PDB file of C-alpha atoms in Angstrom:
ATOM      1  CA  MET A   1      -9.044  25.938  16.746  1.00 91.00           C
ATOM      2  CA  THR A   2      -5.483  26.832  17.709  1.00 94.00           C
ATOM      3  CA  LYS A   3      -2.475  25.896  15.610  1.00 95.00           C
ATOM      4  CA  LEU A   4      -1.415  23.425  18.289  1.00 95.00           C
ATOM      5  CA  GLU A   5      -4.822  21.754  18.270  1.00 94.00           C
ATOM      6  CA  PHE A   6      -4.821  21.557  14.492  1.00 95.00           C
ATOM      7  CA  ALA A   7      -1.275  20.152  14.456  1.00 97.00           C
ATOM      8  CA  SER A   8      -2.451  17.237  16.616  1.00 96.00           C
ATOM      9  CA  TYR A   9      -4.550  16.007  13.670  1.00 97.00           C
ATOM     10  CA  ILE A  10      -1.663  15.863  11.179  1.00 98.00           C
ATOM     11  CA  ASP A  11       0.418  12.898  10.028  1.00 98.00           C
ATOM     12  CA  HIS A  12       3.464  14.693   8.581  1.00 98.00           C
ATOM     13  CA  THR A  13       4.198  12.565   5.531  1.00 98.00           C
ATOM     14  CA  LEU A  14       7.106  11.776   3.241  1.00 98.00           C
ATOM     15  CA  LEU A  15       6.664   8.588   1.213  1.00 98.00           C
ATOM     16  CA  ALA A  16       8.472   9.531  -1.985  1.00 97.00           C
ATOM     17  CA  PRO A  17      10.639   6.703  -3.367  1.00 96.00           C
ATOM     18  CA  ASN A  18      13.591   9.098  -3.625  1.00 98.00           C
ATOM     19  CA  ALA A  19      13.344  10.402  -0.044  1.00 98.00           C
ATOM     20  CA  THR A  20      16.765  10.799   1.554  1.00 98.00           C
ATOM     21  CA  VAL A  21      18.064  10.482   5.099  1.00 98.00           C
ATOM     22  CA  LYS A  22      18.494  14.251   5.246  1.00 98.00           C
ATOM     23  CA  GLN A  23      14.866  14.797   4.257  1.00 98.00           C
ATOM     24  CA  ILE A  24      13.584  12.288   6.819  1.00 98.00           C
ATOM     25  CA  VAL A  25      15.622  13.966   9.565  1.00 98.00           C
ATOM     26  CA  GLN A  26      14.130  17.311   8.526  1.00 98.00           C
ATOM     27  CA  LEU A  27      10.629  15.802   8.501  1.00 98.00           C
ATOM     28  CA  CYS A  28      11.124  14.562  12.069  1.00 98.00           C
ATOM     29  CA  SER A  29      12.546  17.899  13.194  1.00 98.00           C
ATOM     30  CA  GLU A  30       9.497  19.710  11.789  1.00 98.00           C
ATOM     31  CA  ALA A  31       7.134  17.221  13.397  1.00 98.00           C
ATOM     32  CA  ALA A  32       8.753  17.686  16.805  1.00 98.00           C
ATOM     33  CA  ARG A  33       8.721  21.476  16.449  1.00 98.00           C
ATOM     34  CA  TYR A  34       5.087  21.686  15.363  1.00 98.00           C
ATOM     35  CA  LYS A  35       3.927  18.774  17.581  1.00 98.00           C
ATOM     36  CA  PHE A  36       2.242  16.832  14.793  1.00 98.00           C
ATOM     37  CA  ALA A  37       0.464  13.575  15.607  1.00 98.00           C
ATOM     38  CA  SER A  38       3.029  11.511  13.712  1.00 98.00           C
ATOM     39  CA  VAL A  39       5.495  11.304  10.893  1.00 98.00           C
ATOM     40  CA  CYS A  40       4.536   8.843   8.169  1.00 98.00           C
ATOM     41  CA  VAL A  41       7.544   7.285   6.431  1.00 98.00           C
ATOM     42  CA  ASN A  42       8.371   4.203   4.425  1.00 98.00           C
ATOM     43  CA  PRO A  43       9.423   1.137   6.476  1.00 98.00           C
ATOM     44  CA  VAL A  44      13.102   1.547   5.605  1.00 98.00           C
ATOM     45  CA  TYR A  45      13.137   4.815   7.589  1.00 98.00           C
ATOM     46  CA  VAL A  46      11.165   3.718  10.661  1.00 98.00           C
ATOM     47  CA  LYS A  47      14.219   3.044  12.799  1.00 98.00           C
ATOM     48  CA  LEU A  48      15.744   6.418  11.878  1.00 98.00           C
ATOM     49  CA  ALA A  49      12.492   8.271  12.584  1.00 98.00           C
ATOM     50  CA  ALA A  50      12.076   6.521  15.931  1.00 98.00           C
ATOM     51  CA  LYS A  51      15.581   7.581  16.942  1.00 98.00           C
ATOM     52  CA  GLU A  52      15.019  11.173  15.815  1.00 98.00           C
ATOM     53  CA  LEU A  53      11.708  11.424  17.666  1.00 98.00           C
ATOM     54  CA  GLU A  54      12.778   9.719  20.877  1.00 97.00           C
ATOM     55  CA  ASN A  55      11.536  11.650  23.933  1.00 95.00           C
ATOM     56  CA  THR A  56       8.981  13.604  21.893  1.00 98.00           C
ATOM     57  CA  SER A  57       5.194  13.207  21.692  1.00 97.00           C
ATOM     58  CA  VAL A  58       5.305  12.464  17.950  1.00 98.00           C
ATOM     59  CA  ASN A  59       4.438   8.925  16.852  1.00 98.00           C
ATOM     60  CA  VAL A  60       6.144   7.047  14.039  1.00 98.00           C
ATOM     61  CA  CYS A  61       3.722   5.827  11.379  1.00 98.00           C
ATOM     62  CA  THR A  62       4.597   3.622   8.426  1.00 98.00           C
ATOM     63  CA  VAL A  63       2.858   2.042   5.449  1.00 98.00           C
ATOM     64  CA  ILE A  64       2.371  -1.680   4.880  1.00 98.00           C
ATOM     65  CA  GLY A  65       1.569  -3.457   1.602  1.00 98.00           C
ATOM     66  CA  PHE A  66       2.230  -0.095   0.006  1.00 98.00           C
ATOM     67  CA  PRO A  67       1.051   1.189  -2.384  1.00 97.00           C
ATOM     68  CA  LEU A  68      -0.989  -1.605  -4.013  1.00 97.00           C
ATOM     69  CA  GLY A  69      -2.201  -3.706  -1.081  1.00 97.00           C
ATOM     70  CA  ALA A  70      -1.637  -6.759  -3.252  1.00 97.00           C
ATOM     71  CA  THR A  71       0.897  -8.637  -1.118  1.00 98.00           C
ATOM     72  CA  THR A  72      -0.229 -11.693   0.805  1.00 98.00           C
ATOM     73  CA  THR A  73      -1.543 -11.463   4.337  1.00 98.00           C
ATOM     74  CA  ALA A  74       1.532 -13.245   5.711  1.00 98.00           C
ATOM     75  CA  VAL A  75       3.818 -10.674   4.099  1.00 98.00           C
ATOM     76  CA  LYS A  76       1.742  -7.782   5.476  1.00 98.00           C
ATOM     77  CA  VAL A  77       1.869  -9.319   8.956  1.00 98.00           C
ATOM     78  CA  PHE A  78       5.653  -9.757   8.827  1.00 98.00           C
ATOM     79  CA  GLU A  79       6.185  -6.253   7.439  1.00 98.00           C
ATOM     80  CA  ALA A  80       3.962  -4.710  10.121  1.00 98.00           C
ATOM     81  CA  CYS A  81       5.578  -6.589  13.004  1.00 98.00           C
ATOM     82  CA  ASN A  82       9.047  -5.729  11.719  1.00 98.00           C
ATOM     83  CA  ALA A  83       8.080  -2.060  11.590  1.00 98.00           C
ATOM     84  CA  ILE A  84       6.785  -2.179  15.165  1.00 98.00           C
ATOM     85  CA  GLU A  85      10.021  -3.803  16.311  1.00 97.00           C
ATOM     86  CA  ASN A  86      11.873  -0.924  14.634  1.00 98.00           C
ATOM     87  CA  GLY A  87       9.843   1.686  16.482  1.00 98.00           C
ATOM     88  CA  ALA A  88       6.551   2.248  14.641  1.00 98.00           C
ATOM     89  CA  SER A  89       3.430   2.782  16.710  1.00 98.00           C
ATOM     90  CA  GLU A  90       1.031   3.469  13.831  1.00 98.00           C
ATOM     91  CA  ILE A  91       0.554   1.113  10.888  1.00 98.00           C
ATOM     92  CA  ASP A  92      -1.236   2.236   7.714  1.00 98.00           C
ATOM     93  CA  MET A  93      -1.959  -0.956   5.756  1.00 98.00           C
ATOM     94  CA  VAL A  94      -3.284  -0.942   2.210  1.00 98.00           C
ATOM     95  CA  MET A  95      -6.264  -3.252   1.874  1.00 98.00           C
ATOM     96  CA  ASP A  96      -6.702  -5.783  -0.932  1.00 98.00           C
ATOM     97  CA  VAL A  97      -8.671  -3.558  -3.313  1.00 98.00           C
ATOM     98  CA  GLY A  98      -9.405  -6.452  -5.667  1.00 97.00           C
ATOM     99  CA  ALA A  99     -11.122  -8.363  -2.875  1.00 98.00           C
ATOM    100  CA  VAL A 100     -13.769  -5.701  -2.379  1.00 98.00           C
ATOM    101  CA  LYS A 101     -14.169  -5.262  -6.160  1.00 97.00           C
ATOM    102  CA  ASP A 102     -14.841  -9.027  -6.365  1.00 98.00           C
ATOM    103  CA  SER A 103     -17.125  -8.936  -3.312  1.00 98.00           C
ATOM    104  CA  ARG A 104     -14.743 -11.356  -1.553  1.00 98.00           C
ATOM    105  CA  LEU A 105     -15.523  -9.614   1.695  1.00 98.00           C
ATOM    106  CA  SER A 106     -14.637 -12.533   3.965  1.00 98.00           C
ATOM    107  CA  ASN A 107     -11.170 -12.561   2.395  1.00 98.00           C
ATOM    108  CA  LEU A 108     -10.850  -8.825   2.887  1.00 98.00           C
ATOM    109  CA  GLU A 109     -11.953  -8.974   6.511  1.00 98.00           C
ATOM    110  CA  LEU A 110      -9.537 -11.819   7.256  1.00 98.00           C
ATOM    111  CA  ASP A 111      -6.627  -9.973   5.614  1.00 98.00           C
ATOM    112  CA  ILE A 112      -7.250  -6.917   7.773  1.00 98.00           C
ATOM    113  CA  ALA A 113      -7.982  -8.916  10.930  1.00 98.00           C
ATOM    114  CA  GLU A 114      -4.715 -10.864  10.743  1.00 98.00           C
ATOM    115  CA  VAL A 115      -2.691  -7.664  10.471  1.00 98.00           C
ATOM    116  CA  VAL A 116      -4.662  -5.975  13.248  1.00 98.00           C
ATOM    117  CA  LYS A 117      -4.308  -8.970  15.556  1.00 98.00           C
ATOM    118  CA  ALA A 118      -0.567  -9.220  14.938  1.00 98.00           C
ATOM    119  CA  CYS A 119       0.001  -5.484  15.409  1.00 98.00           C
ATOM    120  CA  HIS A 120      -1.964  -5.262  18.631  1.00 97.00           C
ATOM    121  CA  ALA A 121      -0.253  -8.379  19.987  1.00 98.00           C
ATOM    122  CA  GLU A 122       3.197  -7.063  19.054  1.00 97.00           C
ATOM    123  CA  GLY A 123       2.379  -3.783  20.734  1.00 97.00           C
ATOM    124  CA  GLU A 124       1.273  -5.492  23.935  1.00 96.00           C
ATOM    125  CA  LYS A 125       4.436  -7.572  23.938  1.00 95.00           C
ATOM    126  CA  ILE A 126       6.665  -4.493  23.976  1.00 94.00           C
ATOM    127  CA  GLY A 127       4.370  -2.243  25.986  1.00 95.00           C
ATOM    128  CA  ARG A 128       3.448   0.128  23.182  1.00 94.00           C
ATOM    129  CA  LYS A 129      -0.037   0.977  21.925  1.00 96.00           C
ATOM    130  CA  VAL A 130      -0.194   0.298  18.184  1.00 98.00           C
ATOM    131  CA  VAL A 131      -2.839   1.918  15.985  1.00 98.00           C
ATOM    132  CA  VAL A 132      -3.827   0.262  12.702  1.00 98.00           C
ATOM    133  CA  LYS A 133      -5.296   2.299   9.862  1.00 98.00           C
ATOM    134  CA  VAL A 134      -6.717   0.617   6.753  1.00 98.00           C
ATOM    135  CA  ILE A 135      -6.105   2.439   3.455  1.00 98.00           C
ATOM    136  CA  LEU A 136      -9.149   1.882   1.236  1.00 98.00           C
ATOM    137  CA  GLU A 137      -7.937   3.623  -1.954  1.00 97.00           C
ATOM    138  CA  THR A 138     -11.318   5.270  -2.377  1.00 97.00           C
ATOM    139  CA  CYS A 139     -10.723   6.442  -5.965  1.00 96.00           C
ATOM    140  CA  PHE A 140     -11.195   2.851  -7.149  1.00 96.00           C
ATOM    141  CA  LEU A 141     -14.405   2.147  -5.210  1.00 97.00           C
ATOM    142  CA  THR A 142     -18.106   2.708  -5.722  1.00 97.00           C
ATOM    143  CA  ASP A 143     -20.011   4.030  -2.736  1.00 98.00           C
ATOM    144  CA  ASN A 144     -21.385   0.560  -1.995  1.00 98.00           C
ATOM    145  CA  GLU A 145     -17.889  -0.925  -2.159  1.00 98.00           C
ATOM    146  CA  LEU A 146     -16.581   1.809   0.116  1.00 98.00           C
ATOM    147  CA  VAL A 147     -19.254   1.050   2.686  1.00 98.00           C
ATOM    148  CA  SER A 148     -18.458  -2.673   2.500  1.00 98.00           C
ATOM    149  CA  ALA A 149     -14.746  -2.012   2.951  1.00 98.00           C
ATOM    150  CA  CYS A 150     -15.401   0.187   5.985  1.00 98.00           C
ATOM    151  CA  GLN A 151     -17.641  -2.469   7.502  1.00 98.00           C
ATOM    152  CA  CYS A 152     -14.938  -5.115   6.998  1.00 98.00           C
ATOM    153  CA  ALA A 153     -12.306  -2.901   8.621  1.00 98.00           C
ATOM    154  CA  LYS A 154     -14.577  -2.255  11.585  1.00 98.00           C
ATOM    155  CA  LYS A 155     -15.417  -5.962  12.049  1.00 98.00           C
ATOM    156  CA  ALA A 156     -11.710  -6.788  11.784  1.00 98.00           C
ATOM    157  CA  GLY A 157     -10.913  -4.509  14.718  1.00 98.00           C
ATOM    158  CA  ALA A 158      -8.985  -1.792  12.865  1.00 98.00           C
ATOM    159  CA  ASP A 159      -8.610   1.561  14.604  1.00 98.00           C
ATOM    160  CA  PHE A 160      -8.982   3.813  11.539  1.00 98.00           C
ATOM    161  CA  VAL A 161     -10.059   3.786   7.927  1.00 98.00           C
ATOM    162  CA  LYS A 162      -8.043   5.979   5.566  1.00 98.00           C
ATOM    163  CA  THR A 163      -8.925   7.315   2.130  1.00 98.00           C
ATOM    164  CA  SER A 164      -5.862   7.012  -0.056  1.00 97.00           C
ATOM    165  CA  THR A 165      -2.222   6.159  -0.630  1.00 97.00           C
ATOM    166  CA  GLY A 166      -1.742   9.240  -2.802  1.00 92.00           C
ATOM    167  CA  PHE A 167      -0.025   7.008  -5.359  1.00 92.00           C
ATOM    168  CA  ALA A 168      -3.045   5.617  -7.245  1.00 88.00           C
ATOM    169  CA  ASN A 169      -3.479   6.537 -10.893  1.00 83.00           C
ATOM    170  CA  PRO A 170      -7.127   5.877 -11.787  1.00 83.00           C
ATOM    171  CA  LYS A 171      -8.189   6.312 -15.405  1.00 80.00           C
ATOM    172  CA  SER A 172     -11.454   6.315 -17.318  1.00 75.00           C
ATOM    173  CA  LEU A 173     -12.192   3.744 -20.030  1.00 73.00           C
ATOM    174  CA  ASP A 174     -10.785   6.145 -22.616  1.00 81.00           C
ATOM    175  CA  GLY A 175      -7.554   6.530 -20.648  1.00 82.00           C
ATOM    176  CA  ASN A 176      -8.114   9.973 -19.177  1.00 82.00           C
ATOM    177  CA  PRO A 177      -6.981  10.561 -15.573  1.00 78.00           C
ATOM    178  CA  LEU A 178      -9.670  10.442 -12.882  1.00 77.00           C
ATOM    179  CA  PRO A 179      -9.649  12.226  -9.496  1.00 80.00           C
ATOM    180  CA  ASN A 180      -7.458  10.749  -6.788  1.00 85.00           C
ATOM    181  CA  GLY A 181      -7.003  11.480  -3.098  1.00 90.00           C
ATOM    182  CA  ALA A 182      -9.378  12.481  -0.333  1.00 95.00           C
ATOM    183  CA  SER A 183     -12.807  13.901  -1.081  1.00 96.00           C
ATOM    184  CA  GLU A 184     -15.441  15.396   1.185  1.00 97.00           C
ATOM    185  CA  HIS A 185     -18.011  12.894  -0.064  1.00 97.00           C
ATOM    186  CA  HIS A 186     -15.848   9.861   0.691  1.00 98.00           C
ATOM    187  CA  VAL A 187     -14.796  11.091   4.130  1.00 98.00           C
ATOM    188  CA  LYS A 188     -18.404  11.758   5.113  1.00 97.00           C
ATOM    189  CA  LEU A 189     -19.492   8.342   3.842  1.00 98.00           C
ATOM    190  CA  MET A 190     -16.672   6.675   5.764  1.00 98.00           C
ATOM    191  CA  ARG A 191     -17.597   8.511   8.976  1.00 98.00           C
ATOM    192  CA  ASP A 192     -21.281   7.695   8.566  1.00 97.00           C
ATOM    193  CA  THR A 193     -20.395   4.015   8.080  1.00 98.00           C
ATOM    194  CA  VAL A 194     -17.901   3.473  10.907  1.00 98.00           C
ATOM    195  CA  GLY A 195     -19.601   5.785  13.421  1.00 97.00           C
ATOM    196  CA  PRO A 196     -17.829   7.665  16.205  1.00 95.00           C
ATOM    197  CA  GLU A 197     -15.947   4.623  17.530  1.00 93.00           C
ATOM    198  CA  MET A 198     -13.324   4.489  14.767  1.00 98.00           C
ATOM    199  CA  GLY A 199     -10.938   7.039  13.359  1.00 98.00           C
ATOM    200  CA  VAL A 200     -11.142   8.400   9.815  1.00 98.00           C
ATOM    201  CA  LYS A 201      -7.965   9.607   8.109  1.00 98.00           C
ATOM    202  CA  ALA A 202      -8.201  11.845   5.060  1.00 98.00           C
ATOM    203  CA  SER A 203      -5.097  11.604   2.902  1.00 97.00           C
ATOM    204  CA  GLY A 204      -4.111  12.519  -0.635  1.00 95.00           C
ATOM    205  CA  GLY A 205      -4.091  15.993  -2.151  1.00 94.00           C
ATOM    206  CA  ILE A 206      -4.625  17.949   1.072  1.00 96.00           C
ATOM    207  CA  ARG A 207      -2.442  20.991   0.475  1.00 96.00           C
ATOM    208  CA  SER A 208      -4.608  23.942   1.538  1.00 96.00           C
ATOM    209  CA  VAL A 209      -6.156  25.087   4.799  1.00 96.00           C
ATOM    210  CA  ARG A 210      -9.575  25.156   3.143  1.00 95.00           C
ATOM    211  CA  THR A 211      -9.280  21.516   2.076  1.00 96.00           C
ATOM    212  CA  ALA A 212      -8.116  20.465   5.541  1.00 96.00           C
ATOM    213  CA  ILE A 213     -11.084  22.225   7.161  1.00 96.00           C
ATOM    214  CA  THR A 214     -13.440  20.546   4.703  1.00 96.00           C
ATOM    215  CA  MET A 215     -12.063  17.112   5.642  1.00 97.00           C
ATOM    216  CA  LEU A 216     -12.324  17.756   9.380  1.00 96.00           C
ATOM    217  CA  GLU A 217     -15.885  19.004   9.046  1.00 96.00           C
ATOM    218  CA  ALA A 218     -16.773  15.955   6.937  1.00 97.00           C
ATOM    219  CA  GLY A 219     -15.685  13.680   9.787  1.00 97.00           C
ATOM    220  CA  ALA A 220     -11.922  13.131   9.566  1.00 98.00           C
ATOM    221  CA  ASN A 221      -9.943  13.132  12.790  1.00 97.00           C
ATOM    222  CA  ARG A 222      -6.554  12.665  11.170  1.00 98.00           C
ATOM    223  CA  ILE A 223      -5.048  14.395   8.129  1.00 98.00           C
ATOM    224  CA  GLY A 224      -2.264  12.796   6.109  1.00 98.00           C
ATOM    225  CA  THR A 225      -0.292  15.408   4.195  1.00 98.00           C
ATOM    226  CA  SER A 226       3.162  16.377   3.028  1.00 97.00           C
ATOM    227  CA  SER A 227       2.129  20.045   3.424  1.00 97.00           C
ATOM    228  CA  GLY A 228       1.801  20.100   7.201  1.00 97.00           C
ATOM    229  CA  VAL A 229       4.219  22.966   7.791  1.00 98.00           C
ATOM    230  CA  SER A 230       2.507  25.160   5.203  1.00 97.00           C
ATOM    231  CA  LEU A 231      -0.919  24.348   6.641  1.00 97.00           C
ATOM    232  CA  ILE A 232       0.146  25.325  10.154  1.00 97.00           C
ATOM    233  CA  ASP A 233       1.902  28.480   8.979  1.00 96.00           C
ATOM    234  CA  ASN A 234      -1.268  29.563   7.167  1.00 95.00           C
ATOM    235  CA  TRP A 235      -3.755  28.424   9.823  1.00 93.00           C
ATOM    236  CA  ASP A 236      -6.248  30.990  11.115  1.00 91.00           C
ATOM    237  CA  GLU A 237      -6.804  30.368  14.824  1.00 91.00           C
ATOM    238  CA  SER A 238     -10.206  32.058  14.677  1.00 90.00           C
ATOM    239  CA  VAL A 239     -11.520  29.161  12.565  1.00 86.00           C
ATOM    240  CA  GLU A 240     -14.189  27.097  14.276  1.00 87.00           C
ATOM    241  CA  ILE A 241     -14.594  23.526  13.038  1.00 86.00           C
ATOM    242  CA  LYS A 242     -18.294  22.677  12.799  1.00 78.00           C
ATOM    243  CA  ALA A 243     -17.891  18.943  13.391  1.00 70.00           C
ATOM    244  CA  LYS A 244     -14.824  17.233  14.745  1.00 70.00           C
ATOM    245  CA  TYR A 245     -14.121  13.819  16.285  1.00 78.00           C
TER     246      TYR A 245
END
């Protein structure tokens, strides 16, 4: 896989709460130079990113209901539509994690469906294809819950399921930190559940070429990372990905 091909899988990400205008401009410049799939920024920077990336192939992605997913559906819908108006063409919404933990799957599906419907309608209105990715926050879910969440996202018409926000802080009962971010097991389970029709985005803790390859071979077809430049600079073009979507 060439560096250019690999770059097309990457959402070049900067979601830090202390991100500055200068850093966002640099992020966009890097994305344009390396031809990443998108930049992923907080909603406050969508308009800036859209301006910086005008006349390039790079999409502007933003996060909705971030990082907890615990805002109401109406708020998520407004936030998503506002972001699209400002120039976003990819929306990464955090699902209601509590709903799947409670087995309130109809609530979860409706929450996702309302955002998806609004985003796709807003995109049609302005002549722009809008992709909706659902962040599952896999570190909080059992395998059965993960499967249920993927099924809800698929029924709701979402375009992608995504592993993580990168901001979760799971702990064991004794207070010790638990693993967070993308894992090969979760990505494979997500791909097996949604099939080839949907996208799978691996995000959270992907900082090495080896980890990126592992995620692609497990079934991811998008990589969310703040280490995109380093990954490209260290990419070996002789690498053959065993399974890619």
